[in-house]
Structure formats: C-alpha cells, structure tokens
Tab-separated table of C-alpha atoms in Angstrom:
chain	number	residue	atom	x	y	z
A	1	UNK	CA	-7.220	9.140	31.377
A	2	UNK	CA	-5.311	8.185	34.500
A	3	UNK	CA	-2.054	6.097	33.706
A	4	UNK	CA	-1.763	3.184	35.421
A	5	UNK	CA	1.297	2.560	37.547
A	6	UNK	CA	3.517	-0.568	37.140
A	7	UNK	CA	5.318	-1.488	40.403
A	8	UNK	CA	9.033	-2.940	39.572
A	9	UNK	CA	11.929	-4.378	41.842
A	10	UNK	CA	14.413	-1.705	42.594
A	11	UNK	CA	18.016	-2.342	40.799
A	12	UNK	CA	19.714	-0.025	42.837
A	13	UNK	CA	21.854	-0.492	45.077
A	14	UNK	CA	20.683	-0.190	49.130
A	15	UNK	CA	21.868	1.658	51.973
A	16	UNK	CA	23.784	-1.184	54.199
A	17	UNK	CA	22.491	-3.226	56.932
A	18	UNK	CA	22.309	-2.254	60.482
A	19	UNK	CA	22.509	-4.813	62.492
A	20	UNK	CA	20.577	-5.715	65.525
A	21	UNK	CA	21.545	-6.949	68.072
A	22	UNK	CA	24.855	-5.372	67.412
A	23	UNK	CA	26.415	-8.269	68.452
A	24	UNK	CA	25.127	-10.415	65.496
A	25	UNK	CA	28.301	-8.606	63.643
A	26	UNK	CA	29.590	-12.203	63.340
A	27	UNK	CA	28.230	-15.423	62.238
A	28	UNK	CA	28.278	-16.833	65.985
A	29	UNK	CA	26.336	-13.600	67.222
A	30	UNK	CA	23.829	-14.253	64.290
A	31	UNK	CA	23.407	-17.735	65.048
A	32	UNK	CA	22.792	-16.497	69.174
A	33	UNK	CA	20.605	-13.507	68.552
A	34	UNK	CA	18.513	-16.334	65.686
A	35	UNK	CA	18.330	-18.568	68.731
A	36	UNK	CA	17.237	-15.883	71.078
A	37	UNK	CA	14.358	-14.816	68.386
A	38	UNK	CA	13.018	-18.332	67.612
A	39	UNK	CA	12.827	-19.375	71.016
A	40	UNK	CA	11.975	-16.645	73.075
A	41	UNK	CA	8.816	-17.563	75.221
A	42	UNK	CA	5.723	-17.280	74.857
A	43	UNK	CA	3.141	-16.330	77.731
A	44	UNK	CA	-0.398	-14.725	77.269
A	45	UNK	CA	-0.611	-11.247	76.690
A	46	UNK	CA	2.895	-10.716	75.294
A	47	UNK	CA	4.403	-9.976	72.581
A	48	UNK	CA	5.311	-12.909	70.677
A	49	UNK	CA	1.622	-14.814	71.289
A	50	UNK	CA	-1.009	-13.570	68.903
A	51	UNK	CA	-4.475	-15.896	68.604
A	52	UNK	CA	-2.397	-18.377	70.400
A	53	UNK	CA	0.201	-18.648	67.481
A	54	UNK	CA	3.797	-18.698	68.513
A	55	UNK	CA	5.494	-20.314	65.763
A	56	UNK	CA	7.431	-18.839	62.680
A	57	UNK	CA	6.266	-17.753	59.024
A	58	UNK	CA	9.310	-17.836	57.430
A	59	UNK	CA	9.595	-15.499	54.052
A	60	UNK	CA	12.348	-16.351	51.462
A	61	UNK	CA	14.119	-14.759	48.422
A	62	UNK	CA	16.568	-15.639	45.770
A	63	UNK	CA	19.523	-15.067	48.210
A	64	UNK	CA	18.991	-18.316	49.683
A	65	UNK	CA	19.086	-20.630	46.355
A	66	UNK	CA	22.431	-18.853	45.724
A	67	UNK	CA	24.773	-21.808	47.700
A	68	UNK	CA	22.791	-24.072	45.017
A	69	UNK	CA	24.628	-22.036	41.879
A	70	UNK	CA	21.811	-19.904	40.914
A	71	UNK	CA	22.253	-16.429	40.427
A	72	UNK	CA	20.573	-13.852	42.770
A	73	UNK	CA	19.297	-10.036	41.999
A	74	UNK	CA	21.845	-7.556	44.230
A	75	UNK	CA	24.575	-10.055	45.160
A	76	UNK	CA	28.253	-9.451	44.385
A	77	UNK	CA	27.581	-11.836	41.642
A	78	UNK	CA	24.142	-11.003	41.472
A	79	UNK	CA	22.244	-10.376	38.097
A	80	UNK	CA	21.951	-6.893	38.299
A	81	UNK	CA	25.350	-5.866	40.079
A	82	UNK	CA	26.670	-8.200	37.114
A	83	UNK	CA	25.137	-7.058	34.274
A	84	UNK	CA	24.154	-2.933	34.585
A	85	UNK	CA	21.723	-3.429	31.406
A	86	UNK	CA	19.924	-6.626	31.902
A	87	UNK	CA	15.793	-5.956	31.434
A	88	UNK	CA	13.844	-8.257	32.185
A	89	UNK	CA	10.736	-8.948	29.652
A	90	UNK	CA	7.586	-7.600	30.652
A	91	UNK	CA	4.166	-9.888	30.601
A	92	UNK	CA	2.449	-7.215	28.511
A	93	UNK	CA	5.384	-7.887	26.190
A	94	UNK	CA	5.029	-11.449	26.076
A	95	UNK	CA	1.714	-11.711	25.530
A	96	UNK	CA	1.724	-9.071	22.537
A	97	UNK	CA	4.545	-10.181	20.167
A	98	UNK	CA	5.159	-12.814	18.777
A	99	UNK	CA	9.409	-11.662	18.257
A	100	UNK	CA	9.464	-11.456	21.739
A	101	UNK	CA	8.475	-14.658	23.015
A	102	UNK	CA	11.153	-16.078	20.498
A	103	UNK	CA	13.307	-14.198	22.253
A	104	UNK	CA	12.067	-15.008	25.961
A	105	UNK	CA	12.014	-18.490	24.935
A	106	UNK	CA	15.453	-19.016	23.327
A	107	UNK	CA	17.176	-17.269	26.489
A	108	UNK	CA	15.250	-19.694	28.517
A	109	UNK	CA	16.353	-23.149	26.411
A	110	UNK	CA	19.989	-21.722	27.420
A	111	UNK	CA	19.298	-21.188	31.314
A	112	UNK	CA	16.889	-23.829	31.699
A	113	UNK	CA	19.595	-26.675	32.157
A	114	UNK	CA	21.733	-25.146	35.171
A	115	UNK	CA	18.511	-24.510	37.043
A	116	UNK	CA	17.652	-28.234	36.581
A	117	UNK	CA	20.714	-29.849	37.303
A	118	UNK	CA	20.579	-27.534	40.800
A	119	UNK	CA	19.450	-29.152	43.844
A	120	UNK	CA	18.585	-27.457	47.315
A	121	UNK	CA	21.336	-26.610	49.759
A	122	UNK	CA	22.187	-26.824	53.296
A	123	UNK	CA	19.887	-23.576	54.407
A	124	UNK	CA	16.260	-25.307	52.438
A	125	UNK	CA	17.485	-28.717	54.496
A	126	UNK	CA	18.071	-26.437	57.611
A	127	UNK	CA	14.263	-24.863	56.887
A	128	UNK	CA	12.964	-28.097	56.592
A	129	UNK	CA	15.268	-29.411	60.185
A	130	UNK	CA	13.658	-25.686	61.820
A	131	UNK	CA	9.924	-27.161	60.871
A	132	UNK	CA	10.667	-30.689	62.611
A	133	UNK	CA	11.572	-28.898	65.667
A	134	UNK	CA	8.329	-27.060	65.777
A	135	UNK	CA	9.795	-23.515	65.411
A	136	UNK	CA	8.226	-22.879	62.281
A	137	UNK	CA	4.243	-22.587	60.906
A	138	UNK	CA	5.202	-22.260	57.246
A	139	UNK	CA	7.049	-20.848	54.278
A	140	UNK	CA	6.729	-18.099	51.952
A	141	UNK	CA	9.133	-18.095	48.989
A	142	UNK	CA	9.729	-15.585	46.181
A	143	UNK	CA	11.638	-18.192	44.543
A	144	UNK	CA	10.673	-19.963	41.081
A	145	UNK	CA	13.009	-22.802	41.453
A	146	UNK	CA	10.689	-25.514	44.122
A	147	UNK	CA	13.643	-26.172	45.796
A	148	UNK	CA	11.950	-25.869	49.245
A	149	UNK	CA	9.484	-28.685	48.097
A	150	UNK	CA	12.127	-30.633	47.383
A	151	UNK	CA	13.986	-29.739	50.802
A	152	UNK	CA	10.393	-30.375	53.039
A	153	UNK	CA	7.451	-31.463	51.357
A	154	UNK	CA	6.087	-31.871	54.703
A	155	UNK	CA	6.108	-28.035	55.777
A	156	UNK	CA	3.258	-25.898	53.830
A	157	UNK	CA	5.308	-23.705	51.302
A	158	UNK	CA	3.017	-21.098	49.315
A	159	UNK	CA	5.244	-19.965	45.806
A	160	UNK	CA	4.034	-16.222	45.895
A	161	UNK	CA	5.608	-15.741	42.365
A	162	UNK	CA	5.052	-19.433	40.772
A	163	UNK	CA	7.385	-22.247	39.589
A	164	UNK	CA	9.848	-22.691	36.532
A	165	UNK	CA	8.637	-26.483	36.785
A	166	UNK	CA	5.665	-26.347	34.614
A	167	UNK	CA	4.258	-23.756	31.633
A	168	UNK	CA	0.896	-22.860	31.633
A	169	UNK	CA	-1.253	-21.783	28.419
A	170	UNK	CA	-2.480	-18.119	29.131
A	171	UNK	CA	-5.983	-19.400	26.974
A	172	UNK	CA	-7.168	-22.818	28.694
A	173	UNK	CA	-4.788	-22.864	31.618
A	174	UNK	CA	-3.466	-25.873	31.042
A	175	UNK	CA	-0.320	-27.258	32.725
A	176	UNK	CA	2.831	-28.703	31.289
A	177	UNK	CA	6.381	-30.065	32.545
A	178	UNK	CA	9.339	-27.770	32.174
A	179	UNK	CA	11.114	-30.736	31.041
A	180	UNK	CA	9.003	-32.027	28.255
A	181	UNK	CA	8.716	-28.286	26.976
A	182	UNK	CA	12.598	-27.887	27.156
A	183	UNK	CA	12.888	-31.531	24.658
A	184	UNK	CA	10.254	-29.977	22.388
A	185	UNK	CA	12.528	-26.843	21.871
A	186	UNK	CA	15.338	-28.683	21.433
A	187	UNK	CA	13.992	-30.477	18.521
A	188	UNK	CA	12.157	-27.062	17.346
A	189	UNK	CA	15.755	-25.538	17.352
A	190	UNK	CA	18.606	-28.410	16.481
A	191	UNK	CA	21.358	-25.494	15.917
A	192	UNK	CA	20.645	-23.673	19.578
A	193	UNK	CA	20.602	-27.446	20.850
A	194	UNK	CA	24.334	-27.842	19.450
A	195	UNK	CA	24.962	-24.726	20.782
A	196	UNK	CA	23.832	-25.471	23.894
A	197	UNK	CA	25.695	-28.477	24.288
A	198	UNK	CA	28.382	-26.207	23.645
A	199	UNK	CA	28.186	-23.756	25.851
A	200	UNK	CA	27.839	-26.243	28.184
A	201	UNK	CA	30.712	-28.405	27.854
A	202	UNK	CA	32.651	-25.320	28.473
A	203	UNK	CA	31.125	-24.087	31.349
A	204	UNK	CA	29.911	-20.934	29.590
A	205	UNK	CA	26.621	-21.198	31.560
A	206	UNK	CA	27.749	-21.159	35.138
A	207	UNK	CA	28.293	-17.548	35.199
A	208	UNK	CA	26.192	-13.942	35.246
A	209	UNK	CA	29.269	-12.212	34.584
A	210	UNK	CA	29.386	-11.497	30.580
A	211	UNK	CA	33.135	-10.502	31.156
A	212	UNK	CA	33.602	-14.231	32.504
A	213	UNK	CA	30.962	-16.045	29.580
A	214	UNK	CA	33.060	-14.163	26.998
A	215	UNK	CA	35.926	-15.719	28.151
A	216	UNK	CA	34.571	-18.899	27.975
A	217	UNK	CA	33.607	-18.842	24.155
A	218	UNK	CA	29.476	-16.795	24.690
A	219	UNK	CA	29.203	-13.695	23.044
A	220	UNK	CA	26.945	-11.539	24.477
A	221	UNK	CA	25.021	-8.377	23.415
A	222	UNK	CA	25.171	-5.203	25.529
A	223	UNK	CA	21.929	-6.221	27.080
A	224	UNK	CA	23.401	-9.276	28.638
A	225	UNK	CA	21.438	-11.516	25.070
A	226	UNK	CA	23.682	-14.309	23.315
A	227	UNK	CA	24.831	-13.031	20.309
A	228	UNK	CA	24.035	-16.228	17.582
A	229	UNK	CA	24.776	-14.842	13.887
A	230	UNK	CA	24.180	-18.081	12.785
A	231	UNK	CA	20.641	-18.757	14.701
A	232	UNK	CA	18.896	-15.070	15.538
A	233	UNK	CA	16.439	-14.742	18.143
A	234	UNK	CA	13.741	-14.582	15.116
A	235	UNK	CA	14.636	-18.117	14.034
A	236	UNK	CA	13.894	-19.834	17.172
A	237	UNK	CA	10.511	-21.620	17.435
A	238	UNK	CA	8.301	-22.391	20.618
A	239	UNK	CA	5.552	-25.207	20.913
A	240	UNK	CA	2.048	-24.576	20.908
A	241	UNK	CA	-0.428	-25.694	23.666
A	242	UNK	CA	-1.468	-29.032	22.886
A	243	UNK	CA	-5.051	-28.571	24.105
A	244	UNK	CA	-5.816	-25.706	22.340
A	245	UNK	CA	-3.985	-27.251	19.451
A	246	UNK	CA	-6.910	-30.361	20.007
A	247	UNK	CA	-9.289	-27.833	20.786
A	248	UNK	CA	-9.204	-24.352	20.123
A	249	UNK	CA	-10.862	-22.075	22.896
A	250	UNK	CA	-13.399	-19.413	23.090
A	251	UNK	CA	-11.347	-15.968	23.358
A	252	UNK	CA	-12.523	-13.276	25.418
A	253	UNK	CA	-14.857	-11.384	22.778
A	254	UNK	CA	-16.626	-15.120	22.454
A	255	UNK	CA	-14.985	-15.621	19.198
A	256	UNK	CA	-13.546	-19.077	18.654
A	257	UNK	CA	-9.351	-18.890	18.776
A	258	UNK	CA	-7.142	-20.610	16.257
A	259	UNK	CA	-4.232	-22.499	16.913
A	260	UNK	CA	-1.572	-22.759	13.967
A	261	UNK	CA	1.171	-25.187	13.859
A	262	UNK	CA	3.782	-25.419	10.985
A	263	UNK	CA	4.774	-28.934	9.245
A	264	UNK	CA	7.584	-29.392	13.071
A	265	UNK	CA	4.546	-28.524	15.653
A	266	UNK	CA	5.902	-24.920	16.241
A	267	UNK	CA	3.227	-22.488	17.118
A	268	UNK	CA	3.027	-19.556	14.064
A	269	UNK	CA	2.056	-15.535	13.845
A	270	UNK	CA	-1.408	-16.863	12.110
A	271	UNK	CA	-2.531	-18.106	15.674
A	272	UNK	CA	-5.158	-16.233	17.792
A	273	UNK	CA	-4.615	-18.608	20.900
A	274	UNK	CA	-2.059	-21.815	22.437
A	275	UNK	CA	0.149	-19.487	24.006
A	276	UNK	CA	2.176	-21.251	26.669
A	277	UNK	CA	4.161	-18.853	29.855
A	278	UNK	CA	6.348	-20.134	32.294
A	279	UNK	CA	4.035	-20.930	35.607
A	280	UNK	CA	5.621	-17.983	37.031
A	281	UNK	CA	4.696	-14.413	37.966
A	282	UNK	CA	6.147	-12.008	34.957
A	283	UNK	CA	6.800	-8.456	35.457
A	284	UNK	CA	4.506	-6.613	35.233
A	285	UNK	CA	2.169	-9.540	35.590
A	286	UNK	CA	-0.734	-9.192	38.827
A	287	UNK	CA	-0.283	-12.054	41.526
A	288	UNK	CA	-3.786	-13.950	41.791
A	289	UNK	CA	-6.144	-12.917	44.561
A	290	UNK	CA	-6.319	-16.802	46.240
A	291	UNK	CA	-2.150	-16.201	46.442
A	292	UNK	CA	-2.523	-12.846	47.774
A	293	UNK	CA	-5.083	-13.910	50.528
A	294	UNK	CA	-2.919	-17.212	51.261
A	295	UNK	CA	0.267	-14.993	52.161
A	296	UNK	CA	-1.875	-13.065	54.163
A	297	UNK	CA	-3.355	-15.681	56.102
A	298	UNK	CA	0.213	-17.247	56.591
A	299	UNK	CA	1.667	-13.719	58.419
A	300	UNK	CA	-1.675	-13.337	60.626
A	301	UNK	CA	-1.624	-17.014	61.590
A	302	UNK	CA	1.991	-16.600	62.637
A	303	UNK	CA	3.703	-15.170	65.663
A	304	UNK	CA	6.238	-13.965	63.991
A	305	UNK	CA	8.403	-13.459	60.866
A	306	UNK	CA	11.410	-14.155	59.933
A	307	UNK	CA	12.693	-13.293	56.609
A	308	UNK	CA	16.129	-14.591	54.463
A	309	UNK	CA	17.613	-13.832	51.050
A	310	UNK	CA	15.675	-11.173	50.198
A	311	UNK	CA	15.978	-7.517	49.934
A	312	UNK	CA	12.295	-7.145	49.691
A	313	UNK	CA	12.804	-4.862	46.651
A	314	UNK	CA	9.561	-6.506	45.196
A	315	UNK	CA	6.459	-4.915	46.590
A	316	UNK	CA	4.806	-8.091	46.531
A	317	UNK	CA	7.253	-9.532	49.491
A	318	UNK	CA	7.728	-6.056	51.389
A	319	UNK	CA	4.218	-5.797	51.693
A	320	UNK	CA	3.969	-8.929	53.769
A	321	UNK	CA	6.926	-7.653	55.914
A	322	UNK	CA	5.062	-4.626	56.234
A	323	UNK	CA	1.597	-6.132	57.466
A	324	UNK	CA	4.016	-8.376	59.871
A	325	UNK	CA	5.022	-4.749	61.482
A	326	UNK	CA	1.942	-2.963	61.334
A	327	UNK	CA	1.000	-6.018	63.751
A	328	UNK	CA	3.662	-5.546	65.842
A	329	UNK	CA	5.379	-9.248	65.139
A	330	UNK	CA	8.487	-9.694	66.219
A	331	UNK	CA	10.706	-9.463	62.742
A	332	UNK	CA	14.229	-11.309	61.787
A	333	UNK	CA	16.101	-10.785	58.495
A	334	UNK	CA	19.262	-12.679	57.689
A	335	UNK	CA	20.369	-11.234	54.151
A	336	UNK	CA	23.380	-10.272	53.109
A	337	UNK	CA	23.594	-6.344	51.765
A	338	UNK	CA	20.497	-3.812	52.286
A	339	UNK	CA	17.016	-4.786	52.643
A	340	UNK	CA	14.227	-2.072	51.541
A	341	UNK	CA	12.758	-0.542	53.886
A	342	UNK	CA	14.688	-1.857	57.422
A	343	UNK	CA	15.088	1.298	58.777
A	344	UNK	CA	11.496	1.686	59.932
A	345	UNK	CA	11.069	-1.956	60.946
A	346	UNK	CA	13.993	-2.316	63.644
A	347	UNK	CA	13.690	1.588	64.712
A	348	UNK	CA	11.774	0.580	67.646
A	349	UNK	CA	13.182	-2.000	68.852
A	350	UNK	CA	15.011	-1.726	72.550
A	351	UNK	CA	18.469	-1.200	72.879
A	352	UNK	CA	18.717	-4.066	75.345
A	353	UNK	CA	17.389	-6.771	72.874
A	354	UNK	CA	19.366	-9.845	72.465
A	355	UNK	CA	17.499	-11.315	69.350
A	356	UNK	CA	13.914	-11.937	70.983
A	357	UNK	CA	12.049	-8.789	70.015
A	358	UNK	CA	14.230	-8.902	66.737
A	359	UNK	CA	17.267	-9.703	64.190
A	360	UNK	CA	18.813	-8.054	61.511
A	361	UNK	CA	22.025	-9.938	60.681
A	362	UNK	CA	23.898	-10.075	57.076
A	363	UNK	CA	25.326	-13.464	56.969
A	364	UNK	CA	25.333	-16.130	54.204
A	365	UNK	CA	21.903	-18.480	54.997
A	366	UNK	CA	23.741	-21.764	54.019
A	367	UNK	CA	26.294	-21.062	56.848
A	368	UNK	CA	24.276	-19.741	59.360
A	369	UNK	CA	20.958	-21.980	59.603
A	370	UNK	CA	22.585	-25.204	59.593
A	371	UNK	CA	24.458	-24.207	62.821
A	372	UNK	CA	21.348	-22.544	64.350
A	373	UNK	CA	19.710	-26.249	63.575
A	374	UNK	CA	22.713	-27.993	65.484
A	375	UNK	CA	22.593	-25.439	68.842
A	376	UNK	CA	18.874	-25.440	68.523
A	377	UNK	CA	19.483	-29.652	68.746
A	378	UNK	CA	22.133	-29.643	71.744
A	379	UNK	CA	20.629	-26.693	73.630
C-alpha cells in the first residue's frame, strides 16, 4: 500500500534574503522600490496587464500580526526559534483521542485571552489605506486571528487557513463564538480559570519564550506544555456541540451518533459524535476545494502579487506564489528573514529594476506600509 504523504511547514531555519532592488537595503529604499512596484504602469501588452487586471492580490502571513503582540513561526521571538520542541497537534490526532483534545483545549483556554484582547496594527490599517487608493484587488491571509476584517471590511479578504473566532462541530458543521466557548470552559475548569487569572495578572502570557514565562511564575514542560500538578491535562473538560447534543447526527456508516454529557455539560469518552474544532485549518488537516479555487481565482484575477509576513514555509501559501510566477506576475515580498523558495522567483529579474518588475525587501510591515501609504498620498 502506498503511504500517503503529509505536507508540514518547515521549522528550519532559511537561507537569508536577497534583496532586490539592492537598494531596498533600508527602510526608505523599501518604501521606494514598494512604490515603484505598486505603481508602475500599465499599458496593453506588457507585463503588469493581464485580462485587463492591474491591481494587487496581496498574500499575508503571521509576520504581519506580530506589531499586534502575537507570536509568529521563524521570528527572533518567533514560536519555533523560541521554543526548539514545540509540536503542534495534528487533526488526525484531534479527531482520534479523546486525551488529546483535553490537551489541545486546555492550551487553548490559556492563549485564547491575549489573542482577544489584540487588535490590528498600523500595517492591516495601511492594507486597508492601499485598497482605498485602488492599488489593491484583494487579500489573502494565512492568518487565524480576522484582524484584516477588522482593519477593512470593505476589501474582499479570503482566510485560506480559517478563523480562531468561531468552533465548528466536525459532525453537523455547526458554528459557534470563540467567546461563548472560552466562558463554557471556564466554568468546565474553575481551577485552570484561577490559574488563568493568574498567569495573567503577572504577565506570564505575553511571552513564547519559556525561559521568560518561567520567570514570571509558568512552569513549562520540555515541549513548551504548562506544567499544572494540581489540574493535569486529563482533568480538563471541553463542551459538547449543542446541536448534536439536541439532535444527534447520522455518522458516516448511517448509524445514528450519540452525544454524552456529564451532570456540568462536558462532552464524555461514551460519545460517538458533538465534537467541536477550532474553525481553523489543523495540521495535517486538507484545505476545502471552494478555498482552494477562491485563492486561485484571486492570483489569476490579479496583476500582480505582493506578499508580507510570510516565509511561505506552508505549501498551501507557496503554491499561490508559485502559480503567481509560473504566470509571469510581477512578485513583491516584504518579510523579515528567508522566504522558501525566493531564489527561483527573483532570479530573473533585470539588474536594472527599481521595484516595478519586483521587490524583495526584509523590513518590519508595521513600519514600512504606513509610510508607503503617506508617499503614495503626497506623490
């Protein structure tokens, strides 16, 4: 039998940038060479006009949300240059044991409360200023946290890997706020909710760095886990979906699932269905066709790409980049460290460039694109 292959994010680190033009070695260069990119004309037959589309898709990763306090992948502070062990749980995991959605869920009632106190920063409000002056056609984000539909509900934003905002049952499909979920575990769990409030008063939270959440009063395992004597991973209980609860659905061998709640609500081992997932792509988890097709449609009906805070070290956003340059569309990247794969996208470009036929800067985002939005204004 022919093993199946599981695609994962590289944790590596990546060979550094080179940048292009080479005088976008500064933020001001960046910010020119952006300029020269976004702006460059457009007349029939060349480069930059395909179908008649000149504008922008623009392609996003977790670098951006960093200014907001949220932790990226390959950062200096980033999850993975932090902490050498983390693993992240697979959705084959999730949806087989029971132990380890206790444990998914309990490190989520922790994190969950620093993600929603975040709000968007100056580079999603300089996306959404790029969109009002017609430079851009729409967004792309690998990012879970719907900050750019908080930023610019106006410009079309497609969430290639979901949103922590809502769960969703992986039986009926049903949809439920983050925030009522979060209140239900906190009830579910009083002595993680002290704990939390804890933790929290301290500022244990704020950090990837187990060194620094040590330090702070949060033990931590080797694997990056909070080490609770007191309150194990196996003691922590999770909700069940309400409408399966109501109304237990048809499984996928047509028997009829059952939904078991102890004497709190908390969903038990005796259950065959109610199983509620963040609303996000998992590891290991396949992004739906209708999202696939929607990316697609956004690169083709685009003139060209520019991408920022990513590394594209998921195949799911370096395949986009990659259909972008198999089209030959002009390509930007403003992200700070390596990107995967950037050696064969720029290797063509001309030596006398000056940012129209492409960028590849390594800049911070919330610095650069609120300055490109105030040139872009007075130029």
């Amino acid at each position: 039998m022919q093993k199946t292959f599981m695609r994962i994010p590289y944790t590596g680190p990546l060979p550094p940038p080179q940048i292009v033009p080479r005088s976008a070695n500064t933020p001001v260069g960046a910010i020119h060479a952006l300029q020269q990119f976004l702006t460059a004309p457009s007349t029939d037959g060349s480069l930059f006009v395909r179908d008649g589309a000149s504008k922008t898709v623009l392609l996003t990763g977790a670098g951006l949300s960093v200014a907001s306090g949220l932790a990226d992948y390959r950062g200096t502070a980033g999850t993975y240059t932090l902490n050498k062990t983390y693993r992240p749980i697979y959705y084959s995991e999730f949806l087989a044991s029971h132990e380890a959605r206790k444990r998914y869920w309990a490190r989520s009632f922790l994190g969950w409360t620093n993600l929603h106190r975040a709000r968007p920063n100056a580079a999603h409000h300089a996306v959404g200023d790029l969109s009002r002056l017609g430079l851009l056609s729409s967004v792309i984000t690998q990012n879970v946290d719907s900050f750019h539909l908080h930023a610019h509900p106006e410009l079309p934003t497609l969430e290639l890997h979901g949103y922590l905002r809502s769960l969703v049952c992986v039986h009926c499909r049903t949809e439920l706020p983050r925030d009522e979920f979060q209140e239900s575990l906190s009830n579910l769990n009083p002595a993680w909710a002290a704990f939390l409030a804890e933790m929290l008063e301290v500022g244990a939270l704020e950090t990837e760095n187990p060194d620094e959440r040590r330090k702070k009063g949060l033990k931590t395992n080797p694997d990056g886990d909070v080490d609770l004597p007191d309150a194990p991973y196996s003691t922590f209980r999770y909700p069940a979906c309400p409408t399966c609860l109501a109304n237990p659905p048809k499984l996928a061998d047509g028997s009829k699932g059952r939904v078991e709640v102890d004497a709190d609500g908390a969903w038990t081992a005796q259950s065959t269905a109610g199983v509620l997932k963040p609303a996000v792509i998992m590891f290991g988890e396949s992004i739906s066709a209708q999202v696939k097709e929607a990316a697609e449609r956004a690169i083709d009906d685009a003139g060209r790409m520019l991408v920022v805070g990513s590394s594209l070290a998921t195949y799911s956003a370096w395949r986009l980049v990659k259909r972008a340059h198999e089209q030959k569309m002009p390509l930007a990247v403003l992200n700070i460290g390596g990107v995967r794969g950037e050696e064969n996208f720029f290797e063509a470009v001309d030596s006398g460039n000056k940012g129209e036929l492409g960028v590849r800067c390594s800049e911070k985002a919330e610095k650069v694109l609120p300055d490109l939005v105030t040139i872009l204004r007075t130029g």
